Amino acid sequence: ALAENTMESVVVTASRVEQDLSSVSSSISVVGQEQLELLDAVHPNQLFTAVPGAWISRGNGQEHLTAIRSPVYTGPGSCGNFYMAEDGIPLRGTGFCNVNQLFDVNTEQAQRIEVLRGPGTTSHGADALHGVINVISMPPAPAPGGSLDLELGPNDYGRAKFSYSYLSGANLAGRISFNLAQDGGYQDDSDFRQEKVSFRNDYDGDVWRVESLLSLSNLDQDTAGYVEGEDAFEDEDIATSNAFPDAYRENSTARFYARFMREFGSTGLLQLTPYFRYIDSEFLQHFLPGQPLEENQQQGFGIQSGFYQKASDALDWRVGADIEYTDAELVQTQFETVSFSDIFPVGKQYDYTVDAISIGAYAGVDWQASQTTLVNAGLRYNGIWYDYNNRMIDGATTEDGTPCGDNPCRYSRPSDRDDSFRNWSYDLGFTQGIHENLDLTAGYKHGFRPPQATELYRLQNGQQTADIEPEEIDSLELGLRGTFAAADFSLVGFWMYKKNEIFADSERRNVSDGESRHYGIEYTLGWRLGKQWSVQLNGTYARHLYANDPDTTGVGPEVDIKGNDIDTAPRRMGSLRLLWDFSRQGRAELEWVHMGAYYLEPTNQFSYEGYDLLNLRARYQFTPRLGGGFRLTNLADVKYAERADYAFGNYRYFVGQPRSLFADIAFSF
């Protein structure tokens, strides 16, 4: 397949420059523009049902948690397992991620979304242990023009999407995209309003090409929490209730980058990408006693650089360096008294700043060892330096320094300190053509993530120093992919071992002595059944297991959990899509989404059976300037939970949406 180049041409940016998917040994899925338009997603979780091994678990409003070749990770630092970016630029600063950070990016008007499953390449650096999500912005259209899409749905849902492309002279083209969504919410007091703007300009000069993007977003959300009680989601009165009517989230972001590209001869390319980001967020932590308010900000800037050289017909190489600075602050304040305990004091509980500098350097090669053998290899060094400043009284006291009765206050503030972490990552991959239309792939990767700032400085129960190490992962995978007649497929087996996993132990101390194993198979199949019909299947069978016996929160030292399934780690996930191109102007899709059973806590005593959903979608272009479509989600009106867990003696569920009809009409001009 490498020699004949007969496999389907799909462009990806795993190494920051566009390359054909068939020349990449990593496991990458692409959600393309046509699929994005048909999905017309209301929530990011709807975008990834066709990606094997991936689950964006839907919370309330626009909140979510992520799983890619992993369990659904929770907790303040768990987002460090995933590298989330727009056009290759991370959405948040290294060490300052957020579990919900996909709501920062304009997925609604993207060109495509790339998902790298497993550890990222050495071009990604830190925070890419289990996967990478890279949202590629929509470039300007080749001719001036625009579109307006108006949409309605249940619970007073409405959305407007506007996009306009323009040309300025022979060298400059631009696109501005804007969308506004509002939702009254299925549960009580769960409405949200969200705005996103993308402003992209592409300049093609005689010496330099420049791509720039300004991204803005704002979310104002009233948040509904979980419902409690075994199978509580099946009772409509309970399912639509909200035990936390005062909970809310406000999140505003601004990001800008300019990518300068210059060619050297016909074989060399220099890229320099300075960028800036700003995030301002506050939310009521309704899931904690006393419902404290968190306010956090971060602003930062950085530059990515890379030089790419085609040294010969058989060898491409690349080198680069990245540097980033982040200035962040966090304040947590509790306004309500907790009746059952005096360790949750009213007043400020945290107030600190963290300055961080992250530096990385990498090198890589793509070597065509023979007509049918391609080798990818890379090496990266990364360092991060934190400067933490506590703006309150040190220790586990109230805001004015008085003790919380006979015990330390729950929230503990370390003294001012500096911390640094340095790591190597590396990858080696092979793509072997074994038939004109069949490739064998194999790869090994070693990845890492440094502790997040919240894991180092947001301590509890009197802990004064979080002596934790960077998480590290080793990954092996073996795959087969090909195209035969009217079908294309991929099959990948993977094994990963992870050490120094960071978690809160039974005394709520942040420690890093966890270990886990992850292995499974992922598969995709696309089969064209004629000119009008096609089938797309994807799925995974995987195990995510504790590899040692960590003393986790809620599990006493007398309970051995080694070998147990990690909670919220379904063994089986997948989807099947039947597509019907009923005319040149129209397409319809019937989708079946399967979520397998999973355990709800580390002892594996409680579980959730999972769910099966049907979704129906269609779009039709009535005239060259008028189109429209509809989506009927949860066609069978299944009562289900988007996510379940078990804690404090109760089943807890995030309620799934009932059958819902969305319709839109789109105008072009």
XYZ file of C-alpha atoms in Angstrom:
669
model
C 0.000 0.000 0.000
C 2.911 2.323 0.666
C 4.319 1.829 -2.804
C 1.069 2.043 -4.719
C -0.559 4.727 -2.520
C -3.941 3.125 -3.151
C -5.318 3.497 0.341
C -7.799 6.314 0.944
C -6.063 9.693 1.238
C -6.869 11.331 4.584
C -4.810 14.294 5.787
C -3.769 14.545 9.458
C -1.377 16.727 11.451
C 0.170 14.307 13.957
C 3.588 15.944 13.476
C 2.245 19.521 13.070
C 2.446 19.394 9.285
C -0.141 17.825 7.025
C 0.642 14.276 5.941
C -1.287 11.360 4.554
C -2.806 9.080 7.194
C -1.401 6.021 5.408
C 2.134 7.247 6.198
C 1.494 7.476 9.961
C 1.918 4.442 12.207
C -0.151 5.927 15.062
C -3.852 5.085 15.430
C -5.700 8.203 14.281
C -9.399 8.708 13.588
C -10.738 11.699 11.668
C -14.231 13.159 12.021
C -14.513 14.955 8.682
C -16.471 17.993 7.590
C -19.306 16.036 5.952
C -19.787 13.977 9.104
C -19.623 17.070 11.326
C -22.367 18.721 9.275
C -24.612 15.660 9.500
C -24.013 15.226 13.255
C -24.565 18.959 13.914
C -23.701 18.164 17.516
C -25.409 19.860 20.457
C -22.760 18.476 22.850
C -19.163 17.332 22.182
C -19.966 13.729 23.168
C -22.005 13.299 19.969
C -18.887 13.936 17.867
C -16.917 10.910 19.016
C -19.318 7.968 18.836
C -17.630 6.884 15.570
C -14.145 6.909 17.136
C -13.166 3.485 18.539
C -12.009 3.534 22.134
C -13.227 7.104 22.754
C -16.022 8.264 25.035
C -16.718 11.898 25.853
C -19.051 11.396 28.809
C -21.779 14.030 28.837
C -22.369 15.936 32.049
C -24.960 18.635 32.493
C -25.032 21.578 30.107
C -21.749 21.623 28.181
C -19.753 19.766 30.846
C -18.007 16.492 30.037
C -15.325 14.002 31.031
C -12.981 12.195 28.642
C -11.937 8.611 27.968
C -9.596 7.563 25.131
C -8.121 4.088 25.572
C -8.804 4.688 29.251
C -11.445 4.827 31.950
C -13.384 8.053 32.342
C -10.981 9.970 34.527
C -12.261 12.402 37.154
C -10.555 14.783 39.553
C -8.747 18.097 39.107
C -5.633 16.692 37.432
C -7.165 13.880 35.410
C -7.452 16.074 32.307
C -3.660 15.876 32.045
C -4.127 12.434 30.518
C -5.317 14.059 27.287
C -3.826 16.669 24.973
C -6.610 18.875 23.620
C -5.744 21.453 21.003
C -6.999 23.737 18.258
C -4.799 23.690 15.155
C -2.119 22.035 17.288
C -2.091 24.732 20.012
C -3.117 23.371 23.460
C -6.402 24.794 24.740
C -4.971 25.256 28.245
C -1.476 25.789 29.585
C 0.672 22.791 30.496
C -0.133 21.966 34.121
C -3.404 23.952 34.100
C -5.883 21.807 32.172
C -9.608 21.507 32.836
C -11.713 18.351 32.539
C -14.356 20.275 30.548
C -11.996 22.143 28.250
C -13.596 21.000 24.974
C -16.276 23.628 25.612
C -13.546 26.227 24.969
C -13.235 25.383 21.261
C -15.538 25.934 18.273
C -16.182 22.297 17.328
C -19.551 23.402 15.914
C -17.833 25.110 12.942
C -14.623 23.107 12.559
C -13.219 21.670 9.348
C -12.390 18.325 10.970
C -11.446 16.762 14.297
C -8.459 14.433 14.634
C -8.281 11.901 17.463
C -4.988 10.150 18.140
C -5.634 7.105 20.323
C -2.956 6.231 22.854
C 0.056 8.377 23.814
C 0.778 11.321 21.560
C 3.845 11.710 19.387
C 6.942 13.601 20.486
C 5.485 16.653 18.724
C 2.831 16.837 21.469
C 4.958 16.660 24.591
C 3.295 16.539 28.011
C -0.378 15.836 28.759
C -0.913 13.236 26.042
C -0.835 9.949 27.966
C -3.998 8.347 26.610
C -4.917 10.421 23.589
C -4.963 13.633 21.601
C -7.954 15.619 20.314
C -7.005 18.271 17.756
C -9.779 20.485 16.360
C -8.837 21.885 12.940
C -10.361 25.293 12.245
C -12.311 25.984 9.066
C -10.154 27.827 6.494
C -11.516 30.581 4.276
C -13.562 29.468 1.281
C -11.995 29.909 -2.200
C -14.651 32.514 -3.104
C -16.481 35.167 -1.063
C -19.763 34.078 0.476
C -21.451 33.019 3.654
C -24.100 30.958 5.379
C -26.652 31.295 8.160
C -28.063 28.249 9.950
C -31.016 28.523 12.359
C -31.964 25.599 14.588
C -34.643 24.709 17.144
C -34.988 21.836 19.598
C -36.748 20.731 22.800
C -36.622 22.566 26.141
C -36.405 25.964 24.419
C -33.209 24.989 22.640
C -32.106 27.321 19.868
C -28.899 27.895 17.955
C -27.739 30.246 15.213
C -24.551 29.658 13.217
C -23.117 32.282 10.891
C -20.025 32.058 8.697
C -18.640 34.413 6.064
C -15.510 34.178 3.896
C -13.890 37.111 2.148
C -10.928 37.900 -0.102
C -8.688 40.962 0.212
C -6.456 41.332 -2.800
C -4.609 38.390 -4.288
C -2.855 37.243 -1.113
C -5.258 37.480 1.832
C -8.380 35.468 2.589
C -10.393 35.340 5.788
C -13.337 33.674 7.471
C -15.375 34.760 10.457
C -17.568 32.131 12.120
C -19.965 32.781 14.973
C -22.466 30.609 16.796
C -24.870 31.288 19.633
C -26.739 28.537 21.492
C -29.208 28.574 24.347
C -30.948 25.710 26.098
C -33.645 25.684 28.792
C -32.410 22.289 30.033
C -34.136 18.963 30.562
C -33.660 19.156 34.342
C -34.860 21.976 36.562
C -32.645 25.073 36.692
C -30.258 23.730 34.047
C -30.307 26.301 31.271
C -27.216 27.575 29.480
C -26.175 30.176 26.952
C -22.980 29.896 24.945
C -21.262 32.035 22.308
C -18.226 31.132 20.182
C -16.347 33.174 17.580
C -13.566 32.076 15.216
C -11.778 34.663 13.078
C -9.222 33.140 10.714
C -6.991 34.886 8.181
C -4.664 33.184 5.678
C -1.954 35.223 3.959
C 0.083 33.817 1.063
C 3.077 36.028 0.437
C 6.127 35.677 -1.770
C 8.330 34.533 1.133
C 6.059 33.806 4.099
C 2.682 32.154 4.422
C 0.802 33.119 7.566
C -2.251 31.486 9.131
C -3.779 33.256 12.113
C -6.788 32.467 14.266
C -8.586 34.398 16.994
C -10.918 32.181 19.060
C -13.366 33.533 21.629
C -15.881 31.664 23.752
C -18.275 32.414 26.603
C -20.437 30.019 28.614
C -23.075 31.029 31.165
C -24.608 27.885 32.613
C -26.948 26.881 35.430
C -25.839 23.388 36.362
C -27.875 20.353 37.375
C -25.997 17.676 39.274
C -26.489 13.948 39.578
C -29.619 12.228 40.844
C -29.312 9.658 43.633
C -30.809 6.232 44.254
C -30.577 2.928 42.396
C -31.988 3.355 38.855
C -33.222 6.847 39.793
C -32.928 7.938 36.134
C -35.928 5.694 35.306
C -38.276 7.870 37.393
C -39.136 10.957 35.330
C -39.917 13.095 38.385
C -36.495 12.351 39.834
C -34.728 12.503 36.464
C -35.950 16.050 35.789
C -35.218 17.300 39.308
C -32.151 19.253 40.369
C -30.855 18.947 43.905
C -28.433 21.829 43.312
C -30.549 24.736 41.976
C -27.898 27.336 42.866
C -25.068 25.611 40.985
C -23.634 27.502 38.039
C -20.599 27.832 35.801
C -19.238 30.865 33.935
C -16.325 30.404 31.565
C -14.756 32.890 29.136
C -11.739 32.257 26.907
C -9.670 34.082 24.308
C -6.910 32.494 22.223
C -4.826 33.785 19.340
C -2.055 32.309 17.250
C -0.204 33.238 14.064
C 1.626 30.438 12.211
C 4.469 31.773 10.039
C 5.642 29.327 7.365
C 8.580 29.730 5.002
C 9.821 27.256 2.450
C 13.530 26.718 1.788
C 13.913 25.441 -1.712
C 11.550 22.620 -2.552
C 12.450 20.444 0.439
C 12.574 22.584 3.602
C 9.856 24.219 5.704
C 10.223 26.478 8.743
C 7.255 27.029 11.072
C 7.105 29.614 13.872
C 3.844 29.841 15.833
C 3.555 32.413 18.618
C 0.298 32.202 20.586
C -1.586 33.770 23.481
C -4.424 32.517 25.691
C -6.647 33.923 28.435
C -9.191 32.024 30.561
C -11.520 33.398 33.247
C -13.748 30.891 35.034
C -15.864 30.498 38.127
C -18.206 27.739 39.221
C -20.035 26.549 42.285
C -18.652 23.194 43.427
C -22.042 21.721 44.261
C -20.518 18.257 44.724
C -18.527 19.365 47.817
C -19.793 20.043 51.358
C -20.706 23.708 51.718
C -20.685 24.174 47.918
C -17.577 26.405 47.791
C -17.108 28.795 44.881
C -13.999 28.407 42.734
C -12.648 31.384 40.789
C -9.646 30.844 38.570
C -7.813 32.721 35.866
C -4.890 31.960 33.640
C -3.139 33.939 30.978
C -0.125 32.865 29.052
C 1.834 32.947 25.859
C 4.241 30.716 24.039
C 5.838 29.806 20.753
C 6.042 26.535 18.855
C 8.858 26.163 16.333
C 9.767 23.448 13.895
C 11.904 22.826 10.829
C 10.942 20.067 8.419
C 13.340 18.794 5.764
C 12.959 16.242 2.991
C 16.561 15.084 2.941
C 16.011 12.548 0.151
C 13.281 10.516 -1.468
C 13.602 8.091 1.454
C 14.157 10.376 4.463
C 12.246 13.247 6.084
C 13.408 14.745 9.369
C 12.137 17.404 11.746
C 13.432 19.307 14.769
C 11.719 21.848 16.948
C 11.473 23.614 20.275
C 8.536 24.938 22.295
C 8.404 27.384 25.176
C 5.365 28.501 27.156
C 4.698 30.798 30.111
C 1.516 30.670 32.229
C 0.402 32.993 35.017
C -2.515 31.496 36.963
C -4.454 32.159 40.144
C -7.135 30.287 42.066
C -9.452 31.373 44.877
C -11.892 29.054 46.662
C -14.481 30.538 49.041
C -17.256 28.887 51.050
C -20.352 30.884 52.013
C -22.528 28.204 53.663
C -21.984 26.513 57.035
C -21.746 22.704 56.982
C -23.918 21.379 59.792
C -22.408 17.908 60.179
C -18.736 18.904 60.491
C -16.613 21.881 61.525
C -13.672 21.039 59.206
C -15.274 22.930 56.298
C -14.856 26.563 57.385
C -16.801 29.477 55.960
C -14.526 31.992 54.209
C -11.613 31.707 51.843
C -10.040 28.235 51.725
C -7.456 28.701 48.958
C -5.970 31.840 47.442
C -2.781 31.304 45.467
C -0.916 32.147 42.277
C 1.306 29.908 40.175
C 3.744 31.033 37.488
C 4.956 28.246 35.213
C 7.484 27.928 32.418
C 7.430 24.873 30.167
C 10.245 24.154 27.683
C 10.469 21.284 25.223
C 12.714 20.192 22.360
C 12.110 17.351 19.930
C 13.473 15.601 16.856
C 11.974 12.982 14.573
C 12.444 11.109 11.309
C 10.289 9.355 8.728
C 12.424 6.820 6.855
C 11.245 4.911 3.798
C 13.467 1.894 4.516
C 12.218 0.061 1.442
C 9.476 0.402 -1.132
C 7.026 -1.137 1.350
C 8.534 -0.269 4.758
C 8.207 3.082 6.526
C 9.753 3.869 9.920
C 8.620 6.773 12.158
C 10.742 7.715 15.184
C 10.905 10.634 17.581
C 12.522 11.850 20.802
C 11.510 14.736 23.094
C 12.785 16.371 26.269
C 10.388 18.429 28.369
C 10.780 20.466 31.536
C 8.327 22.513 33.596
C 9.064 24.891 36.464
C 6.352 26.037 38.929
C 6.609 29.104 41.211
C 3.787 28.877 43.792
C 2.762 31.771 46.059
C 0.201 31.243 48.824
C -1.667 34.498 49.521
C -3.253 33.165 52.758
C -2.063 31.799 56.081
C -0.166 28.532 55.578
C -1.643 25.309 56.899
C -5.038 23.710 57.471
C -6.797 26.522 59.347
C -9.684 28.902 58.813
C -9.097 32.087 56.836
C -8.035 34.017 59.981
C -5.753 31.228 61.245
C -7.979 29.708 63.950
C -8.233 25.892 64.074
C -11.272 23.863 63.021
C -12.003 22.358 66.430
C -9.936 19.316 67.383
C -9.083 18.389 63.761
C -7.290 20.162 60.920
C -9.548 21.938 58.482
C -10.223 19.902 55.334
C -8.395 22.305 53.041
C -4.654 22.680 53.512
C -2.412 25.389 52.067
C 1.295 24.683 51.504
C 3.944 27.333 52.079
C 5.413 29.182 49.098
C 7.597 26.840 47.064
C 9.149 26.062 43.699
C 8.828 22.717 41.939
C 10.244 21.382 38.696
C 9.843 18.230 36.629
C 11.858 16.953 33.665
C 11.023 14.015 31.419
C 11.858 12.278 28.160
C 9.306 10.878 25.752
C 9.953 8.807 22.648
C 8.157 6.858 19.960
C 9.033 4.282 17.321
C 6.625 3.042 14.686
C 6.613 0.851 11.581
C 4.265 0.641 8.620
C 4.819 -2.427 6.471
C 2.983 -2.884 3.188
C 2.179 -6.603 2.937
C -0.154 -6.325 -0.058
C -1.083 -3.676 -2.562
C -4.006 -2.635 -0.333
C -2.937 -3.925 3.075
C -0.601 -2.455 5.707
C 0.715 -3.842 8.973
C 1.540 -1.235 11.638
C 3.437 -1.526 14.913
C 4.541 1.028 17.452
C 6.032 1.715 20.861
C 5.617 4.982 22.753
C 6.677 6.325 26.115
C 4.717 9.322 27.390
C 4.400 11.386 30.546
C 2.492 14.172 32.213
C 3.762 16.416 35.016
C 1.595 16.924 38.103
C -1.012 19.609 37.563
C -0.840 22.731 39.719
C -4.053 21.743 41.515
C -2.514 18.388 42.496
C 0.561 20.078 43.933
C -0.967 23.012 45.810
C -4.634 22.320 46.486
C -4.102 19.918 49.380
C -6.346 18.495 52.106
C -6.337 17.016 55.617
C -3.185 18.767 56.795
C -0.914 17.632 53.936
C 1.780 20.304 53.553
C 3.797 18.885 50.661
C 2.565 16.792 47.761
C 5.599 14.606 47.091
C 4.355 13.315 43.744
C 6.084 12.316 40.536
C 5.086 12.734 36.877
C 2.833 10.001 35.548
C 4.485 7.804 32.905
C 3.084 5.351 30.398
C 4.540 2.709 28.064
C 2.454 1.670 25.097
C 2.706 -1.099 22.508
C 0.308 -1.543 19.610
C -0.036 -3.740 16.535
C -2.450 -2.999 13.728
C -3.736 -4.091 10.345
C -5.478 -1.730 7.947
C -6.490 -2.008 4.346
C -8.934 -1.567 1.500
C -10.559 -4.354 -0.479
C -13.135 -3.789 -3.224
C -15.930 -1.818 -1.545
C -14.643 -2.102 2.026
C -11.932 -0.539 4.149
C -11.027 -1.596 7.673
C -8.586 -1.281 10.540
C -7.853 -3.577 13.466
C -5.548 -2.514 16.307
C -4.443 -4.317 19.445
C -2.841 -2.274 22.246
C -1.207 -2.790 25.631
C -0.265 0.012 28.028
C 1.317 0.121 31.470
C 1.096 3.262 33.567
C 2.990 4.131 36.752
C 3.095 6.998 39.258
C -0.655 7.511 38.854
C -1.722 10.494 40.942
C -4.788 10.142 43.166
C -6.171 11.115 46.562
C -5.602 8.321 49.076
C -7.999 7.310 51.871
C -6.732 10.228 53.976
C -7.248 12.584 50.991
C -3.532 13.130 50.503
C -2.323 13.583 46.930
C 0.036 10.669 46.239
C 1.477 9.064 43.115
C 1.980 5.376 43.787
C -0.800 4.040 41.555
C -0.205 1.623 38.680
C -2.587 0.439 35.975
C -2.732 -1.816 32.918
C -4.763 -1.120 29.790
C -5.162 -3.534 26.885
C -7.680 -4.288 24.192
C -8.606 -4.264 20.519
C -10.171 -1.536 18.383
C -11.794 -2.036 15.010
C -13.391 -0.042 12.216
C -15.121 -1.191 9.043
C -16.527 0.871 6.216
C -18.504 -1.039 3.576
C -20.092 0.510 0.507
C -23.249 -1.408 -0.390
C -23.790 0.295 -3.721
C -24.144 3.845 -4.969
C -26.581 4.871 -2.246
C -25.956 2.723 0.822
C -22.974 2.237 3.104
C -22.260 0.877 6.581
C -19.701 2.124 9.087
C -18.875 0.046 12.144
C -16.483 0.836 14.949
C -15.897 -0.604 18.369
C -13.530 -1.605 21.112
C -13.082 -4.353 23.657
C -10.696 -3.254 26.396
C -9.718 -3.877 29.999
C -8.504 -1.114 32.316
C -7.170 -2.637 35.541
C -5.479 -1.659 38.787
C -1.956 -3.094 38.560
C -1.213 -2.614 42.264
C -3.225 -2.037 45.436
C -3.321 1.731 46.017
C -5.032 3.043 49.147
C -7.634 5.114 47.289
C -10.304 7.373 48.743
C -13.291 5.317 49.856
C -11.334 2.035 49.934
C -9.699 1.034 53.193
C -6.252 -0.584 53.305
C -7.863 -3.909 54.203
C -9.437 -4.186 50.723
C -7.181 -5.467 47.932
C -8.192 -4.011 44.552
C -5.211 -5.202 42.501
C -6.549 -6.763 39.299
C -9.964 -5.095 39.628
C -11.479 -3.074 36.826
C -10.971 0.652 37.232
C -14.343 2.301 37.766
C -16.188 3.857 34.804
C -14.249 1.722 32.326
C -16.659 -0.099 29.976
C -15.162 -3.200 28.396
C -17.265 -2.813 25.252
C -18.158 0.353 23.333
C -19.058 0.961 19.736
C -21.432 2.239 17.108
C -22.953 1.153 13.804
C -24.062 3.682 11.184
C -26.233 2.946 8.160
C -25.924 5.786 5.637
C -28.256 6.428 2.727
C -27.322 8.902 0.012
C -30.877 9.134 -1.272
C -29.992 11.815 -3.849
C -27.129 14.041 -4.885
C -28.559 16.644 -2.536
C -29.488 14.485 0.441
C -28.089 12.058 2.985
C -29.639 10.213 5.929
C -28.107 8.167 8.725
C -29.407 5.684 11.277
C -26.928 5.267 14.130
C -26.814 2.639 16.872
C -24.612 3.532 19.852
C -23.654 0.811 22.325
C -22.205 1.455 25.775
C -21.310 -1.666 27.714
C -21.576 -2.331 31.430
C -18.999 -0.965 33.854
C -18.183 -0.926 37.558
C -18.900 2.169 39.620
C -16.176 2.008 42.294
C -12.799 0.309 42.847
C -14.052 -2.753 44.785
C -16.256 -3.755 41.803
C -19.294 -4.410 44.008
C -21.607 -2.010 42.166
C -22.141 -1.659 38.435
C -24.209 -0.022 35.718
C -25.526 -2.083 32.800
C -24.852 0.526 30.100
C -27.238 1.421 27.291
C -28.088 1.172 23.602
C -29.326 4.219 21.702
C -30.680 4.852 18.205
C -30.282 8.199 16.449
C -31.726 9.275 13.093
C -30.317 12.182 11.086
C -30.903 13.628 7.625
C -29.873 16.658 5.549
C -31.118 17.880 2.188
C -30.063 20.719 -0.091
C -33.343 22.009 -1.527
C -31.740 24.632 -3.783
C -28.148 25.869 -4.209
C -28.881 28.479 -1.510
C -31.328 26.685 0.781
C -30.808 23.520 2.818
C -31.977 21.958 6.029
C -32.023 18.892 8.203
C -33.263 17.177 11.321
C -31.922 14.888 14.045
C -34.051 12.579 16.134
C -31.853 11.506 19.033
C -32.663 8.581 21.348
C -35.200 7.341 18.816
C -36.492 4.553 21.079
C -36.837 6.947 24.061
C -34.595 4.812 26.282
C -34.269 5.849 29.922
C -30.565 5.790 30.631
C -27.682 7.454 32.451
C -24.946 9.252 30.530
C -22.612 8.280 33.359
C -23.024 6.521 36.690
C -20.964 6.124 39.846
C -21.360 4.968 43.446
C -20.186 7.077 46.392
C -21.115 7.754 50.028
C -23.475 4.756 50.026
C -25.521 5.898 47.006
C -25.872 5.256 43.295
C -25.427 8.542 41.421
C -26.422 9.208 37.818
C -26.051 11.935 35.221
C -29.369 11.670 33.437
C -29.549 10.934 29.705
C -31.830 12.979 27.460
C -35.174 11.482 26.305
C -36.230 11.323 22.657
C -35.481 14.749 21.163
C -36.139 16.326 17.769
C -33.855 19.045 16.406
C -34.463 20.799 13.077
C -32.583 23.503 11.211
C -32.696 25.527 8.029
C -29.562 26.879 6.342
C -29.232 29.806 3.940
C -26.216 30.437 1.688
C -25.350 33.770 0.132
